[in-house]
Amino acid sequence: MGCCGSAERPKREWKPLEDRSCTDLPWFLLFTLFLVGMCGICGFTIATGGAARLVFGYDSYGNTCGQRNEPIEGVRLSGLDHTDRKFVFFLDPCNIDIIQRKIKSMALCVSQCPTEELATYYDLKRFAMINGSELCSYELPGHKYPQLPERFEKCPKLPVPESKALPVFNRCTPVDISCYAKFAEAVVTFVSDNSMLNRLIAGVAASKEIIVGLCLLALVLSMILMVIIRYISAVLVWILTALVVLGSLGGTSVLWWLYIDYRMTMNETMTKDLRETEEPNDGMKTPKDHAQGLLIYAVSATVFTGILLLLMLFMRKRVALTIALFHVAGKVFIHLPLLALQPFCTFLALSLFWVYWIMVLLFLGTTGNPEKNEDTGLVEFRLTGALQYMTWYHAVGLIWISDEFILACQQMTVAGAVVTYYFTRDKTKLPVTPILSSVLRLVRYHLGTVAKGSFIITLVKIPRLILMYIHNQLKGKENACARCMLKTCICCLWCLEKCLNYLNQNAYAATAINSTSFCNSARDAFMILVENALRVATINTIGDFVLFLGKILIMTCTAFAGVLALNYQRDYTEWVLPLIIVCLFAFLVAHCFLSIFEIVVDVLFLCFAIDTKYNNGTPGREFYMDKALMVSHR
């Protein structure tokens, strides 16, 4: 029995776009409950004051600034009324703990940040008297600052730099950021002084307009390449094939030449003493051993080249199929231009979720029970007991939702649009917005399938990340056997994750075609892929390499344009960092766009395999495929 009252077909049949019903409803409910739990964590942090402490800040006695506070048992100077003290002031704002990533300084709530540098305790007194903002601990009266013996411990470190309040978060931060020089020097460990860092930063600052322009150029080139790759795919594929064949033949020929040359040289130089030696030197290779080694290499290379040539001979039609799929994929982007906007939509969804996730994580950092640190004497808020598992729950949400679910929604959306395009015989009768129709089908019927598929990947990814963390923590401490086992487990889990990702993508396409549950779709897609294993291997090998060449092409073109543009910029001499930023961004953009192209090719192949299995071109069983695919099929 399926969900929403629909029954599963007793016999698996591919009926593209005929029936549509809900799939994996229990998993949709489970995912909904998980989302409710994440929202509950956010609500808990807000209700317990964690959000308020993050936004408004709190002092070292557990009082939240800008409001009336309740006393904390065992903590003196807690429970104060800070209604008029809305800003957090640190007695030593430049003392940053790099290891713990926080400021090691007493914090107070003040009514005003210091608007000028205060060099003496008399300046502190004058500032307190004029502005009503006392910058020393609450129990010290402002008019007695210069005479109090406690001023060295409970007053700010002199000189007090001029500060301004951060927008929204109300923390007093020094206007002159040079006080963080020690922190910068500790972070930037690859230079002995900050002269190189200053030049690099100056280079980026002076070329910011050029960097933005080059990033836009990479964006445009990526979108153009997805369309024109249909015209250059044949050239790229055949050039790649020719290079592989010629490289194998050339390598084999060189090995045979080395073997023959060595044999001839050995026969000419072999002395009578060497022939009469009864006991060869232990641990030393004789010329005969070298000749045998070369012979083994040459024979192995010959066998490999022979197998490669036979594969190329028998797989030439499959190479032609790869070219045809790239050609049709280019047509898909012409008919469905909004597919090019999918990376933007995915990036927007990921950005919104990341902002939410980081904010809740920061809320969790200021949520919990107040505890006094015995080393520093400061009050810190920590989650204890069962509440500390909320952080782990929140971390699982990051992996399941952002790393897997949102990307799986993109795959399902693209698959639904491509399936609609492929199985519509008359392309003029396509829906007005196939992408929007695919999104609506996903939201209405298949969110459970996406949730289930993404959760399976999450179950594999979490153990791999845990093992990677353990490996990093034990680096240099574990023995060779343990290190080898850890690396083997990590590698196996990584391979399993990649295989499941590929299977999931095809399962989503099968769901988009037949509206079946995840397990049935994965099984059906797996059977189709097994029946076309050689085609799958060819498409994935050659197709992935062609797309990789496309990424390199975009990156190199952008880098070349960057060199030309930066050559006219004479304000600085450091090009390294701007070019690195541009190249990384160009490769990332190209990867995002060409990954959409790769999904389109994979979905087209699955549709093609189904089409050729159930149709033969006769009346009543006409092919759905494009003419280019029909030629390669013959």
XYZ file of C-alpha atoms in Angstrom:
634
model
C 0.000 0.000 0.000
C 1.465 3.367 -0.999
C 0.945 6.671 0.742
C -1.992 8.996 0.250
C -4.197 5.983 -0.372
C -2.464 4.926 -3.605
C -1.461 1.304 -4.165
C 1.913 0.248 -5.508
C 1.837 -1.504 -8.890
C 2.240 -5.271 -8.440
C 4.596 -5.371 -11.457
C 7.208 -2.738 -12.073
C 6.514 -0.860 -15.278
C 7.916 2.390 -16.567
C 5.001 4.721 -17.275
C 6.528 8.158 -17.643
C 4.429 11.023 -16.297
C 1.198 8.993 -16.336
C 0.451 8.574 -12.634
C 1.470 10.826 -9.764
C 1.110 9.989 -6.086
C 2.831 10.744 -2.780
C 6.001 8.794 -2.064
C 7.681 7.891 1.237
C 5.154 9.728 3.380
C 6.558 8.311 6.695
C 9.930 9.817 5.867
C 8.313 13.137 5.120
C 6.697 13.031 8.549
C 10.026 12.065 10.143
C 11.781 14.939 8.378
C 9.028 17.308 9.487
C 9.490 16.174 13.101
C 13.242 16.728 12.761
C 12.617 20.271 11.500
C 10.257 20.852 14.418
C 13.067 19.730 16.725
C 15.485 22.213 15.146
C 12.925 24.983 15.490
C 12.408 23.866 19.091
C 16.119 24.347 19.769
C 15.898 27.860 18.376
C 12.834 28.577 20.495
C 14.543 27.164 23.590
C 17.559 29.458 23.152
C 15.285 32.462 22.755
C 13.084 31.527 25.724
C 16.029 30.906 28.062
C 17.738 34.161 27.175
C 20.538 32.834 24.980
C 19.466 34.986 22.033
C 19.184 38.078 24.229
C 22.621 37.488 25.725
C 24.102 37.123 22.254
C 22.470 40.244 20.838
C 22.638 42.552 23.858
C 25.694 41.001 25.476
C 26.336 40.159 29.123
C 28.937 41.057 31.707
C 31.289 38.829 33.662
C 28.745 38.502 36.484
C 26.005 36.969 34.299
C 23.937 40.161 33.891
C 22.430 40.844 30.472
C 22.990 44.417 29.349
C 20.022 46.697 28.681
C 17.556 44.969 30.999
C 16.733 44.137 34.621
C 18.352 40.875 35.753
C 17.584 38.200 38.331
C 20.252 37.307 40.939
C 22.396 34.232 40.307
C 23.048 32.137 43.387
C 26.657 32.250 44.500
C 27.671 35.027 42.096
C 28.258 38.462 43.532
C 27.171 41.582 41.658
C 24.571 39.541 39.756
C 20.922 40.591 39.501
C 21.712 44.225 38.660
C 19.446 46.610 36.828
C 21.226 47.404 33.550
C 18.319 49.127 31.848
C 20.464 52.190 31.143
C 23.639 50.231 30.468
C 23.211 48.884 26.949
C 26.807 48.382 25.786
C 29.374 45.699 26.617
C 32.807 47.073 27.503
C 35.929 44.883 27.863
C 38.628 45.963 30.276
C 41.316 44.590 27.933
C 39.672 44.285 24.488
C 42.899 43.464 22.656
C 43.655 40.357 24.736
C 42.388 37.604 22.483
C 42.706 33.904 23.226
C 43.428 32.322 19.864
C 42.998 28.756 21.126
C 39.588 29.341 22.709
C 38.644 32.009 20.128
C 37.324 34.509 22.678
C 38.402 37.642 24.504
C 40.139 36.914 27.820
C 38.956 39.997 29.605
C 36.437 41.062 32.207
C 33.300 42.477 30.622
C 31.042 45.194 32.043
C 27.799 46.778 30.973
C 28.237 50.520 30.418
C 25.964 53.321 29.278
C 28.459 54.705 26.757
C 31.603 53.482 25.009
C 34.715 55.671 25.440
C 34.594 58.282 22.661
C 38.248 59.237 23.059
C 41.468 57.688 24.260
C 41.738 57.673 28.064
C 45.393 57.645 29.146
C 45.129 58.026 32.941
C 42.823 57.144 35.815
C 41.945 60.820 36.051
C 40.648 60.574 32.481
C 38.538 57.597 33.556
C 37.164 59.651 36.447
C 36.417 62.631 34.184
C 34.670 60.403 31.628
C 32.529 58.835 34.374
C 31.585 62.203 35.852
C 30.732 63.854 32.509
C 29.062 60.988 30.660
C 27.791 58.932 33.604
C 29.515 55.822 32.184
C 31.702 54.044 34.739
C 34.341 51.876 33.060
C 35.597 50.132 36.228
C 33.927 47.327 38.135
C 30.498 48.172 39.566
C 31.578 48.276 43.228
C 34.141 51.024 42.573
C 32.787 54.575 42.719
C 33.787 56.671 39.717
C 34.950 59.730 41.631
C 37.551 57.663 43.557
C 39.202 55.869 40.610
C 42.667 57.503 40.950
C 43.002 56.665 44.666
C 41.597 53.124 44.848
C 44.163 50.287 45.220
C 41.857 47.930 43.282
C 42.136 50.103 40.150
C 44.947 47.964 38.687
C 42.782 44.817 38.682
C 39.223 46.081 38.281
C 39.727 49.030 35.926
C 40.508 48.873 32.201
C 44.066 48.527 31.000
C 45.585 51.917 30.170
C 45.500 53.561 27.763
C 41.833 52.860 26.997
C 41.429 53.088 23.206
C 38.645 55.042 21.547
C 35.760 52.665 20.853
C 32.542 52.446 18.920
C 29.612 50.098 19.449
C 29.062 47.325 16.904
C 25.739 47.616 15.068
C 23.049 45.330 16.522
C 25.420 43.510 18.924
C 26.339 46.546 21.063
C 29.939 45.579 21.845
C 32.469 48.365 22.336
C 35.280 47.707 19.860
C 38.451 49.803 19.410
C 38.384 52.170 16.443
C 42.073 51.536 15.796
C 42.338 47.823 14.997
C 46.116 47.901 15.333
C 45.685 46.520 18.842
C 44.906 43.193 17.161
C 48.341 43.117 15.517
C 49.565 40.347 17.822
C 46.545 38.272 16.974
C 47.139 38.784 13.249
C 50.793 37.869 13.603
C 49.870 34.661 15.428
C 47.317 33.674 12.799
C 49.504 34.528 9.827
C 52.381 32.192 10.574
C 53.710 31.868 7.060
C 55.583 35.194 7.215
C 58.114 36.449 9.750
C 56.751 39.968 9.575
C 53.567 41.502 8.286
C 55.148 43.299 5.329
C 54.179 40.536 2.896
C 50.696 40.382 4.399
C 50.313 44.136 4.053
C 51.326 43.999 0.390
C 48.919 41.152 -0.330
C 46.025 42.912 1.401
C 46.896 46.145 -0.376
C 46.846 44.272 -3.663
C 43.382 42.857 -3.011
C 42.064 46.242 -1.839
C 43.433 48.050 -4.886
C 42.042 45.471 -7.312
C 38.633 44.813 -5.762
C 36.800 46.177 -8.829
C 38.872 43.954 -11.112
C 38.231 40.917 -8.902
C 34.471 41.497 -8.997
C 34.585 41.954 -12.764
C 36.571 38.763 -13.279
C 34.175 36.818 -11.043
C 31.287 38.032 -13.181
C 33.263 37.013 -16.264
C 33.626 33.476 -14.848
C 29.879 33.425 -14.239
C 29.097 34.441 -17.810
C 31.630 32.003 -19.279
C 30.106 29.142 -17.284
C 26.608 29.885 -18.536
C 27.820 30.202 -22.137
C 29.858 26.997 -21.949
C 26.805 24.959 -20.928
C 25.183 25.899 -24.249
C 28.145 25.752 -26.635
C 29.533 22.510 -25.191
C 27.032 20.723 -27.420
C 29.052 21.955 -30.405
C 32.545 21.273 -29.037
C 31.827 18.007 -27.192
C 32.608 15.871 -30.258
C 35.960 17.579 -30.723
C 36.862 17.251 -27.036
C 35.823 13.600 -26.810
C 37.649 12.467 -29.932
C 40.767 14.462 -29.083
C 40.750 12.855 -25.629
C 40.277 9.386 -27.133
C 43.063 9.952 -29.649
C 45.444 11.181 -26.956
C 44.759 8.142 -24.780
C 45.318 5.713 -27.666
C 48.429 7.490 -28.947
C 49.824 7.747 -25.419
C 49.340 4.005 -24.842
C 50.895 3.091 -28.216
C 53.798 5.483 -27.656
C 54.482 4.209 -24.140
C 54.399 0.574 -25.295
C 56.740 1.334 -28.199
C 59.229 3.092 -25.906
C 59.270 0.145 -23.488
C 59.930 -2.338 -26.295
C 62.651 -0.108 -27.697
C 64.316 0.141 -24.284
C 64.149 -3.633 -23.866
C 65.674 -4.371 -27.296
C 68.351 -1.711 -26.870
C 69.261 -3.029 -23.426
C 69.486 -6.618 -24.707
C 71.758 -5.585 -27.533
C 73.975 -3.555 -25.207
C 74.102 -6.375 -22.671
C 75.147 -8.904 -25.327
C 77.932 -6.653 -26.545
C 79.372 -5.771 -23.111
C 78.906 -9.066 -21.290
C 82.369 -10.318 -20.333
C 83.685 -13.809 -19.977
C 84.158 -13.322 -16.226
C 80.484 -12.502 -15.740
C 79.451 -15.679 -17.575
C 81.737 -17.839 -15.429
C 80.635 -16.367 -12.105
C 78.975 -19.122 -10.164
C 77.698 -17.095 -7.209
C 76.204 -13.705 -8.071
C 76.491 -10.918 -5.517
C 73.582 -11.008 -3.069
C 71.321 -7.966 -3.024
C 72.504 -6.721 -6.452
C 70.511 -6.967 -9.645
C 72.301 -8.459 -12.660
C 71.824 -7.115 -16.177
C 69.648 -10.141 -16.865
C 67.292 -9.071 -14.078
C 66.956 -5.592 -15.609
C 66.193 -7.096 -18.995
C 63.507 -9.336 -17.510
C 61.987 -6.363 -15.737
C 61.829 -4.362 -18.960
C 60.320 -7.358 -20.735
C 57.584 -7.659 -18.095
C 56.781 -3.959 -18.353
C 56.714 -4.083 -22.152
C 54.464 -7.160 -22.242
C 52.113 -5.655 -19.642
C 51.917 -2.393 -21.601
C 51.226 -4.354 -24.781
C 48.385 -6.270 -23.140
C 46.957 -3.039 -21.710
C 47.167 -1.289 -25.087
C 45.561 -4.248 -26.829
C 42.680 -4.307 -24.359
C 42.314 -0.535 -24.695
C 42.177 -0.718 -28.495
C 39.602 -3.501 -28.348
C 37.526 -1.479 -25.891
C 37.736 1.565 -28.145
C 36.702 -0.591 -31.103
C 33.702 -2.118 -29.353
C 32.770 1.052 -27.471
C 32.957 3.495 -30.360
C 29.173 3.628 -30.504
C 29.073 4.312 -26.780
C 31.522 7.160 -27.244
C 29.188 8.455 -29.931
C 26.345 8.130 -27.408
C 28.275 10.329 -24.957
C 28.679 12.980 -27.644
C 24.974 12.738 -28.524
C 23.975 13.107 -24.863
C 26.102 16.252 -24.574
C 24.480 17.557 -27.748
C 20.965 16.922 -26.447
C 21.864 18.378 -23.050
C 22.749 21.621 -24.831
C 19.290 21.558 -26.437
C 17.711 21.048 -23.019
C 19.288 24.267 -21.775
C 18.026 26.090 -24.864
C 14.450 24.884 -24.282
C 14.706 25.207 -20.475
C 16.926 28.270 -19.921
C 15.811 28.584 -16.297
C 17.900 25.504 -15.520
C 20.886 27.838 -15.591
C 19.403 29.637 -12.580
C 19.364 26.499 -10.422
C 22.815 27.174 -8.896
C 21.604 30.632 -7.833
C 18.457 29.219 -6.221
C 20.432 26.483 -4.467
C 23.037 28.958 -3.252
C 20.298 31.253 -1.939
C 18.624 28.394 -0.067
C 21.954 27.247 1.361
C 22.892 30.789 2.378
C 19.617 31.337 4.215
C 19.945 28.036 6.039
C 23.607 28.684 6.936
C 22.707 32.092 8.370
C 19.936 30.503 10.451
C 22.201 27.622 11.553
C 25.070 29.899 12.586
C 22.743 32.229 14.499
C 21.206 29.325 16.433
C 24.686 27.936 17.108
C 25.703 31.306 18.528
C 22.514 31.322 20.596
C 23.485 27.897 21.955
C 26.879 29.303 22.930
C 25.209 31.725 25.328
C 22.474 29.331 26.515
C 22.552 27.142 29.587
C 23.260 27.427 33.264
C 25.614 30.127 34.571
C 28.867 28.717 35.920
C 31.779 30.539 37.478
C 35.155 29.803 35.928
C 37.524 29.163 38.809
C 40.576 30.167 36.771
C 39.334 33.520 35.499
C 36.546 34.269 37.998
C 34.214 35.076 35.105
C 30.678 33.735 34.665
C 30.099 31.522 31.630
C 26.889 29.936 30.343
C 27.170 26.237 29.534
C 24.759 23.515 28.500
C 24.814 20.651 30.987
C 23.172 17.257 31.222
C 20.862 16.233 28.411
C 20.789 19.798 27.066
C 24.329 19.472 25.711
C 23.053 17.022 23.088
C 21.166 19.861 21.447
C 24.437 20.952 19.869
C 24.917 17.503 18.336
C 21.321 17.512 17.110
C 21.945 20.892 15.551
C 25.138 19.591 13.888
C 23.269 16.623 12.364
C 20.780 19.135 10.985
C 23.604 20.947 9.216
C 24.721 17.759 7.461
C 21.267 16.392 6.656
C 19.642 19.619 5.494
C 22.355 21.765 3.945
C 24.817 19.135 2.716
C 22.258 16.639 1.463
C 18.572 17.604 1.502
C 18.830 20.945 -0.291
C 21.200 19.511 -2.908
C 18.902 16.508 -3.330
C 15.989 18.890 -3.939
C 18.050 20.493 -6.689
C 18.709 17.078 -8.253
C 15.030 16.146 -8.090
C 13.991 19.496 -9.580
C 16.422 19.207 -12.484
C 15.483 15.553 -13.021
C 11.768 16.385 -13.104
C 12.269 19.124 -15.698
C 14.516 16.951 -17.913
C 12.118 14.000 -17.695
C 9.255 16.258 -18.768
C 11.351 17.491 -21.706
C 12.427 14.010 -22.803
C 9.044 12.289 -22.624
C 7.163 15.111 -24.363
C 7.144 14.151 -28.051
C 6.086 17.553 -29.299
C 8.495 20.034 -27.715
C 6.150 22.895 -28.579
C 3.682 21.446 -26.049
C 6.044 21.649 -23.104
C 4.613 23.318 -19.982
C 5.093 27.058 -19.795
C 7.447 26.689 -16.846
C 8.753 23.090 -16.604
C 11.086 24.075 -13.767
C 8.260 25.514 -11.683
C 6.100 22.471 -12.460
C 8.945 20.218 -11.296
C 9.309 22.208 -8.065
C 5.569 21.959 -7.389
C 5.605 18.182 -8.004
C 8.552 17.859 -5.646
C 6.848 19.817 -2.869
C 3.504 18.108 -3.336
C 4.543 14.484 -3.834
C 8.218 13.692 -3.338
C 9.686 15.506 -0.332
C 9.625 12.211 1.582
C 11.729 10.524 -1.102
C 14.287 13.322 -1.019
C 14.357 13.198 2.800
C 14.956 9.437 2.792
C 17.712 9.548 0.173
C 19.514 12.418 1.861
C 19.262 10.712 5.266
C 20.960 7.579 3.917
C 23.909 9.675 2.739
C 23.974 11.413 6.120
C 24.245 8.043 7.890
C 27.400 7.351 5.868
C 28.874 10.840 6.089
C 28.632 11.238 9.876
C 30.793 8.165 10.707
C 33.331 9.288 8.096
C 33.556 12.747 9.652
C 33.901 11.213 13.129
C 36.734 8.966 11.928
C 38.438 11.927 10.265
C 38.209 13.859 13.531
C 39.667 10.919 15.474
C 42.460 10.582 12.913
C 43.355 14.257 13.240
C 43.286 14.096 17.032
C 45.510 11.022 17.124
C 47.934 12.230 14.477
C 51.430 11.248 15.568
C 50.154 9.214 18.535
C 48.666 6.086 16.975
C 50.723 3.202 15.630
C 51.086 2.393 11.946
C 48.448 -0.363 12.029
C 45.797 1.876 13.634
C 46.615 4.688 11.222
C 46.259 2.348 8.248
C 42.933 0.996 9.529
C 41.548 4.478 10.091
C 42.558 5.637 6.630
C 41.109 2.469 5.096
C 37.771 2.965 6.859
C 37.653 6.622 5.843
C 38.436 5.721 2.240
C 35.811 2.951 2.144
C 33.142 5.225 3.592
C 34.087 7.933 1.087
C 33.735 5.484 -1.826
C 30.412 4.232 -0.450
C 29.189 7.808 -0.130
C 30.088 8.564 -3.764
C 28.357 5.413 -5.005
C 25.237 6.181 -2.988
C 25.224 9.745 -4.294
C 25.215 8.488 -7.875
C 22.546 5.884 -7.138
C 20.413 8.450 -5.279
C 20.575 10.842 -8.214
C 19.275 8.149 -10.553
C 16.670 7.119 -7.979
C 15.353 10.688 -7.938
C 15.141 10.613 -11.731
C 13.229 7.304 -11.562
C 10.856 8.839 -9.026
C 10.335 11.826 -11.319
C 9.456 9.420 -14.152
C 7.273 6.862 -12.383
C 6.338 8.487 -9.056
C 7.571 5.452 -7.109
C 9.044 5.303 -3.621
C 12.750 5.726 -3.023
C 13.579 2.034 -2.590
C 11.611 0.975 -5.677
C 13.091 3.817 -7.697
C 16.625 2.971 -6.561
C 16.098 -0.696 -7.441
C 14.634 0.114 -10.877
C 17.372 2.622 -11.649
C 20.065 0.185 -10.474
C 18.749 -2.558 -12.776
C 18.756 -0.178 -15.731
C 22.307 0.938 -14.933
C 23.523 -2.671 -14.588
C 21.993 -3.567 -17.958
C 23.910 -0.649 -19.485
C 27.103 -0.960 -17.434
C 29.504 -0.342 -20.346
C 27.566 2.716 -21.447
C 27.539 4.040 -17.889
C 31.295 3.532 -17.565
C 31.954 5.314 -20.860
C 29.705 8.263 -20.098
C 31.044 8.714 -16.576
C 34.678 8.381 -17.624
C 34.716 10.467 -20.788
C 31.888 12.798 -19.811
C 33.363 13.669 -16.414
C 36.765 14.322 -17.956
C 35.257 16.582 -20.629
C 33.422 18.567 -17.958
C 36.631 18.756 -15.924
C 38.362 20.189 -18.995
C 35.521 22.710 -19.210
C 36.160 23.794 -15.618
C 39.874 24.156 -16.319
C 39.083 26.101 -19.495
C 36.918 28.616 -17.622
C 39.487 28.977 -14.845
C 42.388 29.518 -17.259
C 40.429 31.999 -19.398
C 39.489 33.958 -16.305
C 43.074 33.854 -15.027
C 44.390 35.041 -18.409
C 41.891 37.906 -18.413
C 42.999 38.665 -14.851
C 46.649 38.907 -15.863
C 45.755 41.272 -18.691
C 43.569 43.414 -16.432
C 46.027 43.492 -13.532
C 48.849 44.404 -15.901
C 47.290 47.849 -16.313
C 46.913 48.307 -12.568
C 50.119 50.033 -11.468
C 49.195 50.902 -7.885
C 50.673 47.711 -6.481
C 52.968 44.879 -7.463
C 51.414 41.837 -5.756
C 49.206 39.822 -8.111
C 49.327 36.502 -6.274
C 46.390 36.801 -3.895
C 43.973 38.515 -6.352
C 44.688 35.866 -8.985
C 44.285 33.038 -6.475
C 40.924 34.447 -5.351
C 39.749 34.832 -8.941
C 40.892 31.338 -9.967
C 39.249 29.670 -6.967
C 35.994 31.517 -7.535
C 36.073 30.746 -11.272
C 36.599 27.018 -10.642
C 33.848 26.992 -7.986
C 31.372 28.748 -10.285
C 32.254 26.459 -13.189
C 31.812 23.425 -10.927
C 28.366 24.603 -9.771
C 27.091 25.193 -13.296
C 28.672 22.170 -14.955
C 27.398 19.942 -12.151
C 23.905 20.914 -13.338
C 24.983 19.956 -16.857
C 26.247 16.622 -15.495
C 22.914 15.933 -13.786
C 21.107 16.682 -17.061
C 23.345 14.233 -18.954
C 22.816 11.479 -16.356
C 19.031 11.923 -16.380
C 18.982 11.957 -20.185
C 20.904 8.688 -20.247
C 18.473 7.030 -17.813
C 15.553 8.201 -19.951
C 17.354 6.977 -23.085
C 17.987 3.550 -21.537
C 14.322 3.225 -20.536
C 13.219 4.408 -23.975
C 15.350 1.831 -25.807
C 14.236 -0.967 -23.466
C 10.489 -0.492 -23.844
C 10.211 1.042 -27.329
C 11.467 -0.120 -30.721
C 10.264 2.569 -33.118
C 7.281 0.606 -34.445
C 3.786 2.155 -34.558
C 2.463 2.387 -31.038
C 5.946 2.014 -29.566
C 7.645 5.045 -31.035
C 10.856 6.367 -29.496
C 10.797 9.520 -27.412
C 14.490 10.227 -28.022
C 16.013 13.088 -29.977
C 17.254 12.440 -33.520
C 20.869 12.749 -32.389
C 20.332 9.961 -29.842
C 18.460 7.887 -32.418
C 21.469 8.005 -34.768
C 23.846 6.905 -32.002
C 21.400 4.135 -31.005
C 21.510 2.647 -34.466
